[in-house]
């Protein structure tokens, strides 16, 4: 059925393309979009003129800011994807729409699906990295930035305009990698990436904040304050929003960079609460309750760590037939230490029914 529809669509497009106005309009639009997206567009929908026509129409809407209309066109195009290149392009452009609309979580899903087909187009990994970074998923963001850098360096050279200026882009990738590494407390690697960014001429005012956090976390107080002073002169609004966070690090009170005290009794209180609610959560894990009981667990973790800027995330899975909860510290030092202890203090009566892990 789909083959017959594809054949019918292509016959119609072939007839339409005989009209000079239609043919020239399509060729002009394809050329314009291919200047930016050629590496992922050119291999897609080869031999399917109708699909290419629809893809260009969708991109025309998106480029004019009519993103929902573009998404509607793309949705209809999914049924005609058949090759890895088709799917890679479709997921990439859907991710682009989601990113433009501010749907970061959905964009992450779409860009991740595109990346599974291993396209050589650096923007797949760059946009994925930016969305992950925005959501504070530092480790996968770092990996995506690194892959984007590799793809960009290996991309074929073309004379097509507008050409992407290599040094600023490479510098920005190193700078973003440095920001992730600082938040992951990999200070030596972060400092190396910052110098690499500067070596490519990339030193925007906001990078002073990354330097300041790095210096504060490594107890170089005066250097941290010097960088904040430069930031105040160039981006006073950013400096005003971030100065307290930097001073918190310098004072040893930042949960991410400085280990904060937590009363062990609070861990035991958590497990007493969990034991009293575990039957309900087991039912929720098996889909037996309409209301999600794990919302209570989220609230309890917030109470336990009392960290306003970050929270402990968790994921549900199965481990050797038992329901499993993995707690993610996301490289927050306080979470890392105390989540390990929380898992270790789980009572035997709870461990008989559940598995628990503390992970990055």
GROMACS .gro file of C-alpha atoms in nm:
model
  360
    1UNK     CA    1   0.000   0.000   0.000
    2UNK     CA    2   0.278   0.243   0.095
    3UNK     CA    3   0.474   0.153  -0.220
    4UNK     CA    4   0.174   0.237  -0.439
    5UNK     CA    5   0.124   0.566  -0.254
    6UNK     CA    6   0.494   0.654  -0.295
    7UNK     CA    7   0.478   0.575  -0.664
    8UNK     CA    8   0.165   0.787  -0.706
    9UNK     CA    9   0.320   1.079  -0.516
   10UNK     CA   10   0.637   1.064  -0.721
   11UNK     CA   11   0.445   1.064  -1.050
   12UNK     CA   12   0.263   1.376  -0.938
   13UNK     CA   13   0.590   1.548  -0.839
   14UNK     CA   14   0.751   1.451  -1.171
   15UNK     CA   15   0.465   1.617  -1.356
   16UNK     CA   16   0.483   1.923  -1.130
   17UNK     CA   17   0.858   1.952  -1.182
   18UNK     CA   18   0.802   1.998  -1.554
   19UNK     CA   19   0.666   2.342  -1.470
   20UNK     CA   20   0.968   2.579  -1.464
   21UNK     CA   21   0.835   2.780  -1.169
   22UNK     CA   22   0.788   2.473  -0.949
   23UNK     CA   23   1.121   2.318  -1.050
   24UNK     CA   24   1.318   2.638  -0.996
   25UNK     CA   25   1.146   2.703  -0.663
   26UNK     CA   26   1.230   2.356  -0.535
   27UNK     CA   27   1.590   2.369  -0.658
   28UNK     CA   28   1.644   2.712  -0.503
   29UNK     CA   29   1.500   2.605  -0.165
   30UNK     CA   30   1.694   2.279  -0.165
   31UNK     CA   31   2.017   2.466  -0.236
   32UNK     CA   32   1.954   2.722   0.040
   33UNK     CA   33   1.886   2.460   0.307
   34UNK     CA   34   2.162   2.227   0.185
   35UNK     CA   35   2.420   2.500   0.244
   36UNK     CA   36   2.358   2.452   0.617
   37UNK     CA   37   2.229   2.095   0.638
   38UNK     CA   38   2.377   1.930   0.330
   39UNK     CA   39   2.556   1.652   0.514
   40UNK     CA   40   2.231   1.518   0.654
   41UNK     CA   41   1.997   1.629   0.373
   42UNK     CA   42   2.182   1.502   0.069
   43UNK     CA   43   2.180   1.130   0.168
   44UNK     CA   44   1.813   1.141   0.274
   45UNK     CA   45   1.519   1.020   0.062
   46UNK     CA   46   1.738   0.942  -0.239
   47UNK     CA   47   1.513   0.833  -0.527
   48UNK     CA   48   1.198   0.965  -0.357
   49UNK     CA   49   1.132   1.301  -0.520
   50UNK     CA   50   0.801   1.350  -0.338
   51UNK     CA   51   0.962   1.301   0.003
   52UNK     CA   52   1.236   1.550  -0.082
   53UNK     CA   53   0.974   1.797  -0.199
   54UNK     CA   54   0.789   1.759   0.135
   55UNK     CA   55   1.114   1.791   0.331
   56UNK     CA   56   1.197   2.120   0.160
   57UNK     CA   57   0.843   2.246   0.220
   58UNK     CA   58   0.877   2.164   0.592
   59UNK     CA   59   1.215   2.340   0.613
   60UNK     CA   60   1.069   2.646   0.439
   61UNK     CA   61   0.805   2.673   0.711
   62UNK     CA   62   1.061   2.624   0.988
   63UNK     CA   63   1.299   2.885   0.846
   64UNK     CA   64   1.010   3.136   0.836
   65UNK     CA   65   0.934   3.071   1.203
   66UNK     CA   66   0.622   2.865   1.131
   67UNK     CA   67   0.760   2.573   1.329
   68UNK     CA   68   0.432   2.395   1.405
   69UNK     CA   69   0.342   2.389   1.035
   70UNK     CA   70   0.688   2.252   0.961
   71UNK     CA   71   0.643   1.982   1.225
   72UNK     CA   72   0.308   1.887   1.073
   73UNK     CA   73   0.477   1.836   0.736
   74UNK     CA   74   0.756   1.632   0.894
   75UNK     CA   75   0.509   1.412   1.083
   76UNK     CA   76   0.350   1.304   0.755
   77UNK     CA   77   0.694   1.237   0.609
   78UNK     CA   78   0.787   0.976   0.872
   79UNK     CA   79   0.589   0.702   0.696
   80UNK     CA   80   0.816   0.737   0.392
   81UNK     CA   81   1.143   0.688   0.583
   82UNK     CA   82   1.306   0.361   0.481
   83UNK     CA   83   1.685   0.396   0.510
   84UNK     CA   84   1.912   0.491   0.800
   85UNK     CA   85   1.985   0.821   0.626
   86UNK     CA   86   1.612   0.895   0.600
   87UNK     CA   87   1.555   0.831   0.970
   88UNK     CA   88   1.866   1.023   1.077
   89UNK     CA   89   1.747   1.331   0.886
   90UNK     CA   90   1.386   1.301   1.002
   91UNK     CA   91   1.477   1.276   1.371
   92UNK     CA   92   1.730   1.559   1.337
   93UNK     CA   93   1.482   1.803   1.187
   94UNK     CA   94   1.211   1.706   1.435
   95UNK     CA   95   1.464   1.765   1.713
   96UNK     CA   96   1.542   2.104   1.562
   97UNK     CA   97   1.172   2.193   1.577
   98UNK     CA   98   1.145   2.082   1.939
   99UNK     CA   99   1.457   2.278   2.032
  100UNK     CA  100   1.320   2.594   1.864
  101UNK     CA  101   0.995   2.557   2.058
  102UNK     CA  102   1.175   2.513   2.390
  103UNK     CA  103   1.082   2.145   2.431
  104UNK     CA  104   1.432   2.046   2.545
  105UNK     CA  105   1.347   1.700   2.678
  106UNK     CA  106   1.167   1.606   2.359
  107UNK     CA  107   1.451   1.750   2.153
  108UNK     CA  108   1.697   1.531   2.343
  109UNK     CA  109   1.495   1.223   2.251
  110UNK     CA  110   1.484   1.323   1.884
  111UNK     CA  111   1.853   1.414   1.853
  112UNK     CA  112   1.948   1.095   2.038
  113UNK     CA  113   1.745   0.888   1.791
  114UNK     CA  114   1.916   1.067   1.502
  115UNK     CA  115   2.258   1.003   1.658
  116UNK     CA  116   2.184   0.629   1.679
  117UNK     CA  117   2.216   0.615   1.300
  118UNK     CA  118   2.568   0.763   1.331
  119UNK     CA  119   2.537   1.046   1.078
  120UNK     CA  120   2.858   1.235   1.011
  121UNK     CA  121   2.686   1.573   1.048
  122UNK     CA  122   2.833   1.757   1.348
  123UNK     CA  123   2.516   1.957   1.420
  124UNK     CA  124   2.330   1.642   1.530
  125UNK     CA  125   2.571   1.603   1.821
  126UNK     CA  126   2.615   1.976   1.884
  127UNK     CA  127   2.243   2.041   1.928
  128UNK     CA  128   2.207   1.725   2.136
  129UNK     CA  129   2.494   1.845   2.358
  130UNK     CA  130   2.340   2.189   2.404
  131UNK     CA  131   2.004   2.043   2.509
  132UNK     CA  132   2.170   1.798   2.750
  133UNK     CA  133   2.385   2.078   2.891
  134UNK     CA  134   2.079   2.297   2.940
  135UNK     CA  135   1.918   2.016   3.139
  136UNK     CA  136   2.238   1.975   3.347
  137UNK     CA  137   2.318   1.629   3.213
  138UNK     CA  138   2.688   1.705   3.212
  139UNK     CA  139   2.844   1.367   3.131
  140UNK     CA  140   2.636   1.287   2.819
  141UNK     CA  141   2.665   1.652   2.712
  142UNK     CA  142   3.043   1.626   2.732
  143UNK     CA  143   3.038   1.313   2.516
  144UNK     CA  144   2.813   1.479   2.258
  145UNK     CA  145   3.032   1.792   2.243
  146UNK     CA  146   3.338   1.572   2.193
  147UNK     CA  147   3.169   1.380   1.911
  148UNK     CA  148   3.055   1.704   1.748
  149UNK     CA  149   3.415   1.827   1.758
  150UNK     CA  150   3.540   1.506   1.596
  151UNK     CA  151   3.276   1.523   1.321
  152UNK     CA  152   3.343   1.889   1.253
  153UNK     CA  153   3.717   1.834   1.219
  154UNK     CA  154   3.656   1.541   0.982
  155UNK     CA  155   3.387   1.704   0.767
  156UNK     CA  156   3.469   1.742   0.397
  157UNK     CA  157   3.585   2.085   0.286
  158UNK     CA  158   3.349   2.265   0.049
  159UNK     CA  159   3.340   2.601  -0.122
  160UNK     CA  160   2.974   2.646  -0.036
  161UNK     CA  161   2.869   2.970   0.131
  162UNK     CA  162   2.798   3.058   0.404
  163UNK     CA  163   3.104   2.871   0.524
  164UNK     CA  164   3.124   2.792   0.895
  165UNK     CA  165   3.418   2.968   1.054
  166UNK     CA  166   3.619   2.684   1.198
  167UNK     CA  167   3.821   2.841   1.479
  168UNK     CA  168   3.529   3.010   1.664
  169UNK     CA  169   3.320   2.693   1.648
  170UNK     CA  170   3.604   2.467   1.765
  171UNK     CA  171   3.683   2.717   2.039
  172UNK     CA  172   3.321   2.723   2.155
  173UNK     CA  173   3.312   2.342   2.168
  174UNK     CA  174   3.622   2.339   2.388
  175UNK     CA  175   3.467   2.610   2.606
  176UNK     CA  176   3.142   2.418   2.650
  177UNK     CA  177   3.334   2.100   2.726
  178UNK     CA  178   3.525   2.295   2.993
  179UNK     CA  179   3.199   2.406   3.155
  180UNK     CA  180   3.078   2.045   3.174
  181UNK     CA  181   3.411   1.928   3.315
  182UNK     CA  182   3.405   2.195   3.587
  183UNK     CA  183   3.057   2.082   3.693
  184UNK     CA  184   3.185   1.722   3.693
  185UNK     CA  185   3.474   1.835   3.920
  186UNK     CA  186   3.737   1.727   3.665
  187UNK     CA  187   3.937   2.042   3.724
  188UNK     CA  188   4.261   1.965   3.540
  189UNK     CA  189   4.073   1.857   3.228
  190UNK     CA  190   3.853   2.166   3.252
  191UNK     CA  191   4.149   2.401   3.274
  192UNK     CA  192   4.309   2.233   2.973
  193UNK     CA  193   3.989   2.280   2.768
  194UNK     CA  194   3.966   2.646   2.870
  195UNK     CA  195   4.318   2.710   2.744
  196UNK     CA  196   4.233   2.518   2.427
  197UNK     CA  197   3.929   2.744   2.376
  198UNK     CA  198   4.141   3.054   2.419
  199UNK     CA  199   4.396   2.910   2.179
  200UNK     CA  200   4.126   2.913   1.910
  201UNK     CA  201   4.045   3.275   1.990
  202UNK     CA  202   3.730   3.191   2.185
  203UNK     CA  203   3.703   3.399   2.500
  204UNK     CA  204   3.351   3.546   2.532
  205UNK     CA  205   3.275   3.741   2.851
  206UNK     CA  206   3.068   3.452   2.990
  207UNK     CA  207   3.377   3.230   2.996
  208UNK     CA  208   3.498   3.443   3.286
  209UNK     CA  209   3.229   3.275   3.494
  210UNK     CA  210   3.360   2.929   3.406
  211UNK     CA  211   3.711   3.041   3.503
  212UNK     CA  212   3.576   3.191   3.828
  213UNK     CA  213   3.396   2.868   3.926
  214UNK     CA  214   3.706   2.664   3.843
  215UNK     CA  215   3.932   2.893   4.048
  216UNK     CA  216   3.683   2.896   4.338
  217UNK     CA  217   3.650   2.517   4.338
  218UNK     CA  218   4.030   2.479   4.341
  219UNK     CA  219   4.072   2.736   4.623
  220UNK     CA  220   4.231   3.008   4.411
  221UNK     CA  221   4.025   3.279   4.576
  222UNK     CA  222   4.183   3.593   4.437
  223UNK     CA  223   4.184   3.462   4.081
  224UNK     CA  224   3.815   3.371   4.115
  225UNK     CA  225   3.728   3.721   4.237
  226UNK     CA  226   3.939   3.879   3.962
  227UNK     CA  227   3.740   3.688   3.699
  228UNK     CA  228   3.411   3.793   3.863
  229UNK     CA  229   3.529   4.154   3.854
  230UNK     CA  230   3.588   4.126   3.480
  231UNK     CA  231   3.244   3.966   3.443
  232UNK     CA  232   3.087   4.254   3.637
  233UNK     CA  233   3.235   4.502   3.390
  234UNK     CA  234   3.119   4.310   3.083
  235UNK     CA  235   2.799   4.127   3.186
  236UNK     CA  236   2.675   4.293   3.508
  237UNK     CA  237   2.340   4.109   3.508
  238UNK     CA  238   2.510   3.769   3.481
  239UNK     CA  239   2.759   3.866   3.751
  240UNK     CA  240   2.477   3.974   3.984
  241UNK     CA  241   2.299   3.639   3.937
  242UNK     CA  242   2.611   3.426   3.985
  243UNK     CA  243   2.825   3.608   4.242
  244UNK     CA  244   2.653   3.444   4.540
  245UNK     CA  245   2.709   3.098   4.392
  246UNK     CA  246   3.082   3.167   4.347
  247UNK     CA  247   3.109   3.309   4.700
  248UNK     CA  248   2.928   2.999   4.828
  249UNK     CA  249   3.197   2.781   4.670
  250UNK     CA  250   3.472   2.999   4.818
  251UNK     CA  251   3.310   2.969   5.161
  252UNK     CA  252   3.295   2.589   5.133
  253UNK     CA  253   2.913   2.586   5.135
  254UNK     CA  254   2.836   2.466   4.782
  255UNK     CA  255   2.685   2.114   4.787
  256UNK     CA  256   2.826   2.039   4.440
  257UNK     CA  257   3.184   2.138   4.511
  258UNK     CA  258   3.208   2.112   4.890
  259UNK     CA  259   3.094   1.817   5.100
  260UNK     CA  260   2.810   1.927   5.327
  261UNK     CA  261   2.721   1.763   5.656
  262UNK     CA  262   2.414   1.542   5.681
  263UNK     CA  263   2.298   1.377   6.001
  264UNK     CA  264   2.310   0.995   5.966
  265UNK     CA  265   1.984   0.979   6.159
  266UNK     CA  266   1.813   1.144   5.861
  267UNK     CA  267   1.917   0.850   5.646
  268UNK     CA  268   1.757   0.609   5.890
  269UNK     CA  269   1.443   0.823   5.898
  270UNK     CA  270   1.429   0.801   5.518
  271UNK     CA  271   1.441   0.422   5.527
  272UNK     CA  272   1.174   0.403   5.796
  273UNK     CA  273   0.952   0.614   5.572
  274UNK     CA  274   1.039   0.403   5.267
  275UNK     CA  275   0.961   0.078   5.450
  276UNK     CA  276   0.622   0.213   5.551
  277UNK     CA  277   0.541   0.305   5.189
  278UNK     CA  278   0.711   0.025   4.999
  279UNK     CA  279   0.397  -0.180   4.935
  280UNK     CA  280   0.235   0.119   4.767
  281UNK     CA  281   0.550   0.182   4.563
  282UNK     CA  282   0.569  -0.185   4.464
  283UNK     CA  283   0.214  -0.154   4.339
  284UNK     CA  284   0.305   0.163   4.153
  285UNK     CA  285   0.606  -0.011   3.998
  286UNK     CA  286   0.374  -0.282   3.870
  287UNK     CA  287   0.123  -0.025   3.745
  288UNK     CA  288  -0.143  -0.114   4.001
  289UNK     CA  289  -0.212   0.243   4.117
  290UNK     CA  290  -0.347   0.534   3.916
  291UNK     CA  291  -0.153   0.795   4.115
  292UNK     CA  292   0.225   0.777   4.086
  293UNK     CA  293   0.356   0.693   4.436
  294UNK     CA  294   0.709   0.781   4.331
  295UNK     CA  295   0.616   1.149   4.346
  296UNK     CA  296   0.637   1.104   4.722
  297UNK     CA  297   0.987   0.963   4.686
  298UNK     CA  298   1.090   1.268   4.488
  299UNK     CA  299   0.955   1.494   4.764
  300UNK     CA  300   1.129   1.290   5.033
  301UNK     CA  301   1.465   1.315   4.856
  302UNK     CA  302   1.427   1.692   4.835
  303UNK     CA  303   1.360   1.704   5.209
  304UNK     CA  304   1.654   1.476   5.283
  305UNK     CA  305   1.915   1.680   5.098
  306UNK     CA  306   1.754   2.026   5.129
  307UNK     CA  307   1.946   2.152   4.825
  308UNK     CA  308   1.768   2.442   4.657
  309UNK     CA  309   1.971   2.457   4.336
  310UNK     CA  310   1.980   2.084   4.254
  311UNK     CA  311   1.789   1.769   4.331
  312UNK     CA  312   1.857   1.398   4.332
  313UNK     CA  313   1.710   1.226   4.028
  314UNK     CA  314   1.625   0.857   4.022
  315UNK     CA  315   1.535   0.592   3.768
  316UNK     CA  316   1.332   0.272   3.795
  317UNK     CA  317   1.437  -0.058   3.642
  318UNK     CA  318   1.461  -0.429   3.722
  319UNK     CA  319   1.760  -0.606   3.873
  320UNK     CA  320   1.760  -0.986   3.892
  321UNK     CA  321   1.382  -0.988   3.901
  322UNK     CA  322   1.353  -0.723   4.173
  323UNK     CA  323   1.241  -0.363   4.127
  324UNK     CA  324   1.545  -0.137   4.129
  325UNK     CA  325   1.593   0.231   4.210
  326UNK     CA  326   1.909   0.405   4.087
  327UNK     CA  327   1.988   0.739   4.252
  328UNK     CA  328   2.190   0.982   4.038
  329UNK     CA  329   2.434   1.224   4.200
  330UNK     CA  330   2.521   1.397   3.867
  331UNK     CA  331   2.872   1.464   4.003
  332UNK     CA  332   2.741   1.667   4.298
  333UNK     CA  333   2.995   1.589   4.571
  334UNK     CA  334   2.746   1.598   4.859
  335UNK     CA  335   2.500   1.376   4.674
  336UNK     CA  336   2.780   1.139   4.571
  337UNK     CA  337   2.900   1.074   4.927
  338UNK     CA  338   2.566   1.065   5.103
  339UNK     CA  339   2.382   0.861   4.838
  340UNK     CA  340   2.645   0.590   4.878
  341UNK     CA  341   2.582   0.592   5.250
  342UNK     CA  342   2.207   0.601   5.198
  343UNK     CA  343   2.220   0.286   4.984
  344UNK     CA  344   2.453   0.115   5.235
  345UNK     CA  345   2.210   0.184   5.523
  346UNK     CA  346   1.906   0.034   5.352
  347UNK     CA  347   1.760  -0.222   5.598
  348UNK     CA  348   1.768  -0.591   5.516
  349UNK     CA  349   1.388  -0.613   5.511
  350UNK     CA  350   1.383  -0.357   5.228
  351UNK     CA  351   1.677  -0.506   5.035
  352UNK     CA  352   1.496  -0.839   5.021
  353UNK     CA  353   1.238  -0.678   4.792
  354UNK     CA  354   1.436  -0.399   4.621
  355UNK     CA  355   1.775  -0.323   4.467
  356UNK     CA  356   1.937   0.019   4.512
  357UNK     CA  357   2.233   0.186   4.343
  358UNK     CA  358   2.408   0.520   4.370
  359UNK     CA  359   2.546   0.621   4.032
  360UNK     CA  360   2.678   0.926   3.846
   0.00000   0.00000   0.00000
